Amino acid sequence: MDKFEQAFNEIIEKDLKVEPRDWMPEKYRKNLIRQISQHAHSEVIGMQPEGNWLLRAPSLRSKQVLLAKIQDEAGHGLYLYSVAETLGISRQEMNAQLHSGEAKYSSIFNYPTLTWADMGAVGWLVDGAAIVNQVSLQRTSYGPYSRGMVRICKEESFHQRQGYEIMVQMANGTPEQKEMAQDALNRFWEPSLMMFGPHDADSAHSSQSMAWKIKRESNDHLRQRFIDRTVPQAHFLGLTIPDENLKFNEETGHWETSPFNWDEFWNVIKGNGPCNRERLDHHKKAHNENAWVREAAAAYSSKVETSVA
Amino acid sequence: MESGDRTWEVFIQKKPGLAFKHAGSCHGYDKKMAIQNARDLYTRRGEGRALWVVPTEAIVSVPLDDAEAFFDPGEDKAYRHATFYKIPDGVSHL
């Protein structure tokens, strides 16, 4: 083992942070780029299901809030792209990988948002699950990723609360509204649980990521934490978790669920979810139609040395 | 990277008088775009009232595996610290 590898191992062992210009194993770098770019793409693609309701938000307040939330998602995507760029990949390459299907994004965003209650369910469940994952990632071993997570977690708690607020309004509204809230929960419950990824035994990248402290807690562990937090929140709303086998285990103190439908999960990952094609096509279209903006900016920057003052 | 597009390191001063702190990086084709992007990306919630952006390639750093040797000259000079000196009891304001 050379002195570079030794320095790296020491950082990991002592729970210090790896910084961009430190030596790191090529696989550590690759693993990080895969995870962080997937995370960034998820934030960016995640704007689409919410953007779907922007022009149909039921009040000015809810429209303002939704717009601010979508701006945050864009910001989170950009923080994460910046983090990945410190590892030697360019934003352009990441976009190309997204468009070719080589890079993935979270499957959850391949489900449609059919009613306004879905804006509640997305904030409450999807952002809620993301927070559980991201809080854990604040302790990741790569410095820029860890700092990005700290910033994102601070901002993300508003998202979950605004989602829950919508659920409270809908659940306490007319019978039709309550039905919409229940329907949204029914559709988003299992996909949210699957956001944590495959079971630990079936997760391709997990054990190496845990050893390198890129991931600090396992998929199943994080998923259980989310379930235990969320079930009482659903009960408060007077809604029913769509799982007839759901029960509280007094001994362990945890809620137990039915096995998930993993066939569906893998099917959506492979590109056959309800909105996979639409999400990617929309991203490509926006990227291509904005080409002239990038060209104009490049032409302008080559002509002037701009001063801000 | 696309021609003209560059990354910039962003530093924010939270309040007048405090040091500027590194916040992350952003993209921009020129200085003005870079600082506007930095504002939109890093100060959406009143994180600061003053910003610096610096082209990423202008940052120079010491790799961690060299750090020990690089910072070595500062390690063994205890006499640079106030606690190194013995002052008799009864003397104050020192």
Coordinates of C-alpha atoms in Angstrom, one line a residue:
Chain A
M1 CA 0.0 0.0 0.0
D2 CA 1.5 3.3 -1.0
K3 CA 1.4 6.5 1.2
F4 CA -1.6 7.9 -0.8
E5 CA -3.7 4.9 -0.1
Q6 CA -2.7 4.9 3.5
A7 CA -3.6 8.6 3.8
F8 CA -7.0 7.9 2.3
N9 CA -7.7 4.9 4.5
E10 CA -6.8 6.9 7.5
I11 CA -9.3 9.6 6.6
I12 CA -12.1 7.0 6.3
E13 CA -11.1 5.2 9.5
K14 CA -10.9 8.4 11.6
D15 CA -14.2 9.7 10.3
L16 CA -12.6 12.7 8.7
K17 CA -13.6 14.0 5.3
V18 CA -12.1 13.4 1.9
E19 CA -11.6 16.6 0.0
P20 CA -11.6 17.1 -3.9
R21 CA -7.8 17.2 -4.3
D22 CA -7.0 14.3 -2.0
W23 CA -6.0 11.0 -3.5
M24 CA -8.8 8.5 -3.6
P25 CA -9.3 5.1 -5.1
E26 CA -10.7 5.2 -8.6
K27 CA -13.7 3.1 -7.5
Y28 CA -14.5 5.5 -4.7
R29 CA -14.5 8.3 -7.2
K30 CA -16.7 6.4 -9.6
N31 CA -19.1 5.2 -6.9
L32 CA -19.5 8.8 -5.7
I33 CA -20.1 10.2 -9.2
R34 CA -22.7 7.5 -9.8
Q35 CA -24.5 8.2 -6.5
I36 CA -24.3 12.0 -6.6
S37 CA -25.2 12.5 -10.2
Q38 CA -28.2 10.2 -9.7
H39 CA -29.1 12.3 -6.7
A40 CA -28.8 15.5 -8.7
H41 CA -30.8 14.1 -11.6
S42 CA -33.6 13.2 -9.2
E43 CA -33.8 16.7 -7.9
V44 CA -34.0 18.1 -11.4
I45 CA -36.5 15.5 -12.8
G46 CA -38.4 15.9 -9.6
M47 CA -39.4 19.4 -10.7
Q48 CA -41.6 18.0 -13.4
P49 CA -44.4 16.2 -11.4
E50 CA -44.7 19.4 -9.3
G51 CA -44.5 21.8 -12.2
N52 CA -47.6 19.9 -13.5
W53 CA -49.7 21.6 -10.8
L54 CA -48.0 25.1 -10.8
L55 CA -50.6 26.7 -13.1
R56 CA -53.5 24.9 -11.4
A57 CA -52.6 25.6 -7.7
P58 CA -55.8 26.4 -5.9
S59 CA -54.7 29.7 -4.4
L60 CA -52.1 32.4 -4.8
R61 CA -50.5 31.3 -1.5
S62 CA -50.2 27.7 -2.6
K63 CA -48.8 28.7 -6.0
Q64 CA -46.1 30.9 -4.4
V65 CA -45.2 28.1 -2.1
L66 CA -45.1 25.5 -4.8
L67 CA -42.9 27.8 -7.0
A68 CA -40.5 28.4 -4.1
K69 CA -40.3 24.6 -3.5
I70 CA -39.6 23.9 -7.2
Q71 CA -36.9 26.6 -7.2
D72 CA -35.3 24.8 -4.2
E73 CA -35.3 21.5 -6.1
A74 CA -33.5 23.2 -8.9
G75 CA -31.0 24.6 -6.4
H76 CA -30.5 21.2 -4.8
G77 CA -29.8 19.7 -8.2
L78 CA -27.2 22.4 -8.9
Y79 CA -25.5 22.0 -5.5
L80 CA -25.2 18.3 -6.3
Y81 CA -24.0 18.7 -9.8
S82 CA -21.3 21.1 -8.4
V83 CA -20.3 18.4 -5.9
A84 CA -20.0 15.8 -8.6
E85 CA -18.0 18.2 -10.7
T86 CA -15.3 18.4 -7.9
L87 CA -14.8 14.7 -8.8
G88 CA -13.8 15.4 -12.4
I89 CA -17.0 15.0 -14.4
S90 CA -18.5 17.9 -16.2
R91 CA -22.2 18.9 -16.0
Q92 CA -22.4 18.4 -19.8
E93 CA -21.2 14.8 -19.4
M94 CA -23.8 14.2 -16.6
N95 CA -26.6 15.6 -18.8
A96 CA -25.4 13.3 -21.7
Q97 CA -25.5 10.3 -19.3
L98 CA -29.0 11.2 -18.2
H99 CA -30.2 11.5 -21.7
S100 CA -28.6 8.2 -22.9
G101 CA -30.1 6.4 -19.9
E102 CA -26.7 5.5 -18.5
A103 CA -27.4 7.6 -15.4
K104 CA -30.6 7.0 -13.4
Y105 CA -32.8 9.1 -11.3
S106 CA -35.2 8.2 -8.5
S107 CA -38.0 6.0 -9.8
I108 CA -40.6 7.8 -7.8
F109 CA -40.6 10.7 -10.3
N110 CA -41.9 8.3 -13.0
Y111 CA -45.3 8.3 -11.3
P112 CA -47.8 10.9 -12.5
T113 CA -49.3 13.6 -10.2
L114 CA -53.0 13.2 -10.9
T115 CA -54.7 15.5 -8.3
W116 CA -53.8 18.5 -6.1
A117 CA -53.7 16.0 -3.1
D118 CA -50.6 14.5 -4.9
M119 CA -48.8 17.8 -4.2
G120 CA -49.4 17.0 -0.5
A121 CA -48.4 13.4 -0.8
V122 CA -45.2 14.2 -2.7
G123 CA -44.1 16.8 -0.1
W124 CA -45.1 14.6 2.8
L125 CA -43.9 11.2 1.6
V126 CA -41.4 11.7 -1.2
D127 CA -39.6 14.7 0.4
G128 CA -40.1 13.0 3.8
A129 CA -38.3 9.8 2.6
A130 CA -35.6 12.0 0.9
I131 CA -35.0 13.8 4.2
V132 CA -34.4 10.6 6.1
N133 CA -31.9 9.5 3.5
Q134 CA -30.2 13.0 3.3
V135 CA -29.9 13.5 7.1
S136 CA -28.0 10.2 7.1
L137 CA -25.8 11.4 4.2
Q138 CA -24.8 14.5 6.1
R139 CA -22.2 12.2 7.6
T140 CA -20.9 10.9 4.3
S141 CA -17.1 10.7 3.9
Y142 CA -16.8 13.0 0.9
G143 CA -16.5 16.6 2.2
P144 CA -18.4 18.5 -0.5
Y145 CA -21.2 16.0 -0.6
S146 CA -21.6 16.2 3.2
R147 CA -21.7 20.0 3.2
G148 CA -24.2 20.0 0.3
M149 CA -26.4 17.6 2.4
V150 CA -26.3 19.9 5.4
R151 CA -27.5 22.8 3.2
I152 CA -30.2 20.7 1.5
C153 CA -31.5 19.3 4.8
K154 CA -32.0 22.8 6.2
E155 CA -34.1 23.7 3.2
E156 CA -35.9 20.4 2.7
S157 CA -37.8 20.5 6.0
F158 CA -40.0 23.3 4.6
H159 CA -40.9 21.0 1.8
Q160 CA -42.2 18.2 4.0
R161 CA -44.2 20.5 6.1
Q162 CA -45.8 22.2 3.2
G163 CA -46.8 18.8 1.9
Y164 CA -48.3 17.8 5.2
E165 CA -50.2 21.0 5.5
I166 CA -51.9 20.2 2.2
M167 CA -52.7 16.7 3.5
V168 CA -54.2 18.2 6.6
Q169 CA -56.4 20.6 4.5
M170 CA -57.5 17.8 2.2
A171 CA -58.1 15.3 5.0
N172 CA -60.3 17.8 6.9
G173 CA -62.1 19.1 3.8
T174 CA -65.1 17.8 2.0
P175 CA -65.7 14.0 1.6
E176 CA -64.4 14.3 -2.0
Q177 CA -61.2 16.0 -0.8
K178 CA -60.6 13.4 1.9
E179 CA -61.0 10.8 -0.7
M180 CA -58.4 12.5 -2.9
A181 CA -56.0 12.6 0.0
Q182 CA -56.6 8.8 0.7
D183 CA -56.1 8.1 -3.0
A184 CA -52.8 10.0 -3.1
L185 CA -51.6 8.1 -0.1
N186 CA -52.6 4.8 -1.7
R187 CA -50.6 5.6 -4.8
F188 CA -47.5 7.1 -3.2
W189 CA -47.1 4.9 -0.2
E190 CA -45.3 1.9 -1.6
P191 CA -43.2 3.8 -4.2
S192 CA -42.0 6.1 -1.4
L193 CA -40.8 3.1 0.6
M194 CA -39.0 1.8 -2.4
M195 CA -37.1 5.1 -2.7
F196 CA -34.7 3.7 -0.2
G197 CA -33.6 1.1 -2.7
P198 CA -33.5 -2.7 -2.8
H199 CA -33.2 -4.7 0.4
D200 CA -29.7 -4.7 1.9
A201 CA -29.1 -8.3 0.6
D202 CA -29.9 -7.3 -3.0
S203 CA -28.3 -3.9 -3.1
A204 CA -25.5 -3.9 -5.7
H205 CA -23.4 -1.0 -4.4
S206 CA -24.3 -1.0 -0.7
S207 CA -21.5 -2.9 1.1
Q208 CA -18.6 -1.1 -0.6
S209 CA -20.4 2.2 -0.1
M210 CA -20.8 1.5 3.6
A211 CA -17.2 0.4 4.0
W212 CA -16.1 3.7 2.5
K213 CA -18.6 5.6 4.6
I214 CA -20.2 7.1 1.5
K215 CA -23.5 5.6 2.9
R216 CA -23.7 5.6 6.7
E217 CA -26.9 3.5 7.2
S218 CA -28.3 0.7 5.2
N219 CA -31.4 0.9 2.9
D220 CA -33.6 -1.2 5.2
H221 CA -32.6 0.6 8.3
L222 CA -33.4 4.0 6.8
R223 CA -36.7 2.7 5.3
Q224 CA -37.8 1.4 8.7
R225 CA -37.1 4.8 10.3
F226 CA -39.3 6.5 7.7
I227 CA -42.1 4.0 8.2
D228 CA -42.0 4.4 12.0
R229 CA -42.2 8.2 11.6
T230 CA -44.9 8.3 8.9
V231 CA -47.5 5.8 10.1
P232 CA -48.5 7.9 13.1
Q233 CA -48.7 11.0 10.8
A234 CA -51.1 9.1 8.6
H235 CA -53.2 8.2 11.6
F236 CA -53.3 11.8 12.7
L237 CA -54.8 12.7 9.3
G238 CA -57.4 10.0 9.7
L239 CA -56.1 8.2 6.7
T240 CA -55.4 4.5 6.2
I241 CA -52.0 3.2 5.2
P242 CA -52.8 1.0 2.2
D243 CA -51.3 -2.2 3.7
E244 CA -53.7 -4.7 5.4
N245 CA -50.7 -6.4 7.1
L246 CA -49.4 -3.3 8.7
K247 CA -49.0 -3.8 12.4
F248 CA -47.1 -2.5 15.3
N249 CA -44.6 -4.9 16.9
E250 CA -44.6 -4.1 20.7
E251 CA -41.4 -6.0 21.2
T252 CA -39.3 -4.3 18.6
G253 CA -41.1 -0.9 18.7
H254 CA -41.4 -0.9 14.9
W255 CA -44.2 -1.0 12.4
E256 CA -44.1 -4.1 10.2
T257 CA -45.3 -4.0 6.6
S258 CA -46.2 -6.5 3.8
P259 CA -43.4 -7.5 1.4
F260 CA -43.1 -4.9 -1.4
N261 CA -43.8 -5.5 -5.1
W262 CA -40.2 -5.5 -6.3
D263 CA -41.2 -6.6 -9.8
E264 CA -42.9 -3.3 -10.2
F265 CA -39.8 -1.5 -8.8
W266 CA -37.5 -3.1 -11.2
N267 CA -39.9 -2.6 -14.1
V268 CA -40.0 1.1 -13.4
I269 CA -36.2 1.3 -13.0
K270 CA -35.9 -0.4 -16.4
G271 CA -37.8 2.4 -18.0
N272 CA -41.4 1.0 -18.0
G273 CA -43.0 3.2 -15.4
P274 CA -46.0 5.4 -16.3
C275 CA -43.9 8.5 -17.0
N276 CA -40.3 7.5 -17.8
R277 CA -40.5 8.4 -21.4
E278 CA -42.3 11.7 -20.8
R279 CA -39.8 12.9 -18.1
L280 CA -36.7 12.2 -20.2
D281 CA -38.3 13.6 -23.4
H282 CA -39.2 16.8 -21.6
H283 CA -35.7 17.2 -20.2
K284 CA -34.1 16.7 -23.6
K285 CA -36.5 19.1 -25.2
A286 CA -35.8 21.9 -22.7
H287 CA -32.1 21.3 -23.1
N288 CA -32.2 21.4 -26.9
E289 CA -34.5 24.4 -27.1
N290 CA -32.1 26.3 -24.8
A291 CA -29.1 25.7 -26.9
W292 CA -29.3 29.3 -28.3
V293 CA -29.1 30.7 -24.7
R294 CA -25.8 28.8 -24.1
E295 CA -24.5 29.9 -27.5
A296 CA -25.4 33.6 -26.8
A297 CA -23.8 33.5 -23.3
A298 CA -20.6 32.0 -24.8
A299 CA -20.4 34.6 -27.5
Y300 CA -21.0 37.4 -25.0
S301 CA -18.4 36.1 -22.6
S302 CA -15.8 35.9 -25.3
K303 CA -16.4 39.5 -26.3
V304 CA -16.5 41.3 -22.9
E305 CA -14.6 41.3 -19.7
T306 CA -17.7 42.1 -17.6
S307 CA -17.4 44.1 -14.4
V308 CA -20.1 43.8 -11.8
A309 CA -19.8 47.2 -10.2
Chain B
M1 CA -17.2 21.7 -20.5
E2 CA -19.1 23.8 -23.1
S3 CA -17.1 26.7 -24.4
G4 CA -17.3 29.8 -22.2
D5 CA -19.0 27.9 -19.3
R6 CA -16.9 27.8 -16.2
T7 CA -17.2 26.9 -12.5
W8 CA -16.7 29.5 -9.8
E9 CA -16.2 29.0 -6.1
V10 CA -18.7 31.0 -4.0
F11 CA -17.9 32.7 -0.7
I12 CA -20.5 34.4 1.5
Q13 CA -20.2 36.9 4.3
K14 CA -23.1 36.4 6.7
K15 CA -22.8 39.8 8.4
P16 CA -20.5 42.8 8.1
G17 CA -17.3 42.2 9.9
L18 CA -17.4 38.4 9.7
A19 CA -15.0 36.4 7.5
F20 CA -16.1 35.2 4.1
K21 CA -17.0 31.5 4.1
H22 CA -16.8 29.0 1.3
A23 CA -20.4 27.9 0.4
G24 CA -19.9 25.8 -2.7
S25 CA -19.6 26.4 -6.4
C26 CA -21.7 27.5 -9.3
H27 CA -21.6 27.9 -13.1
G28 CA -21.3 31.1 -15.1
Y29 CA -20.0 32.2 -18.5
D30 CA -18.7 35.6 -17.2
K31 CA -18.3 37.4 -13.9
K32 CA -21.7 39.0 -13.8
M33 CA -23.5 35.8 -14.6
A34 CA -21.4 33.9 -12.1
I35 CA -22.3 36.3 -9.2
Q36 CA -26.0 36.4 -10.1
N37 CA -26.1 32.6 -10.3
A38 CA -24.3 32.5 -6.9
R39 CA -26.9 34.8 -5.5
D40 CA -29.8 32.7 -6.8
L41 CA -28.2 29.5 -5.7
Y42 CA -26.7 30.2 -2.3
T43 CA -28.7 33.2 -0.8
R44 CA -32.4 32.4 -1.2
R45 CA -32.9 32.7 2.5
G46 CA -30.9 35.7 3.6
E47 CA -27.6 33.7 4.0
G48 CA -25.6 36.8 3.5
R49 CA -25.3 40.3 2.1
A50 CA -21.9 40.1 0.5
L51 CA -20.6 37.6 -2.0
W52 CA -17.4 36.7 -3.7
V53 CA -17.0 34.4 -6.7
V54 CA -13.6 33.2 -7.8
P55 CA -12.8 31.0 -10.8
T56 CA -12.3 27.5 -9.6
E57 CA -9.0 27.1 -11.4
A58 CA -7.6 30.0 -9.3
I59 CA -7.9 28.0 -6.1
V60 CA -4.5 26.5 -4.9
S61 CA -4.6 23.9 -2.2
V62 CA -2.2 21.5 -0.4
P63 CA -3.1 17.8 -0.9
L64 CA -3.8 16.0 2.3
D65 CA -1.1 13.4 1.9
D66 CA 1.5 16.3 1.7
A67 CA -0.1 18.2 4.5
E68 CA 2.1 16.7 7.3
A69 CA 5.4 17.8 5.7
F70 CA 4.0 21.1 4.4
F71 CA 2.7 22.3 7.8
D72 CA 5.5 20.7 9.8
P73 CA 7.5 24.0 10.3
G74 CA 4.6 25.3 12.4
E75 CA 4.3 22.3 14.7
D76 CA 7.3 22.5 17.1
K77 CA 7.4 26.2 18.0
A78 CA 5.6 26.2 21.3
Y79 CA 7.2 29.6 22.0
R80 CA 4.8 31.1 19.4
H81 CA 1.9 30.6 21.9
A82 CA 1.3 32.9 24.9
T83 CA 1.0 29.9 27.2
F84 CA 4.7 29.1 26.7
Y85 CA 5.8 31.9 29.0
K86 CA 5.8 31.8 32.8
I87 CA 4.6 34.9 34.6
P88 CA 5.0 35.3 38.4
D89 CA 1.8 35.2 40.5
G90 CA 0.5 38.5 41.4
V91 CA 1.1 40.2 38.0
S92 CA -2.1 40.9 36.2
H93 CA -3.1 42.2 32.7
L94 CA -0.6 40.0 30.9

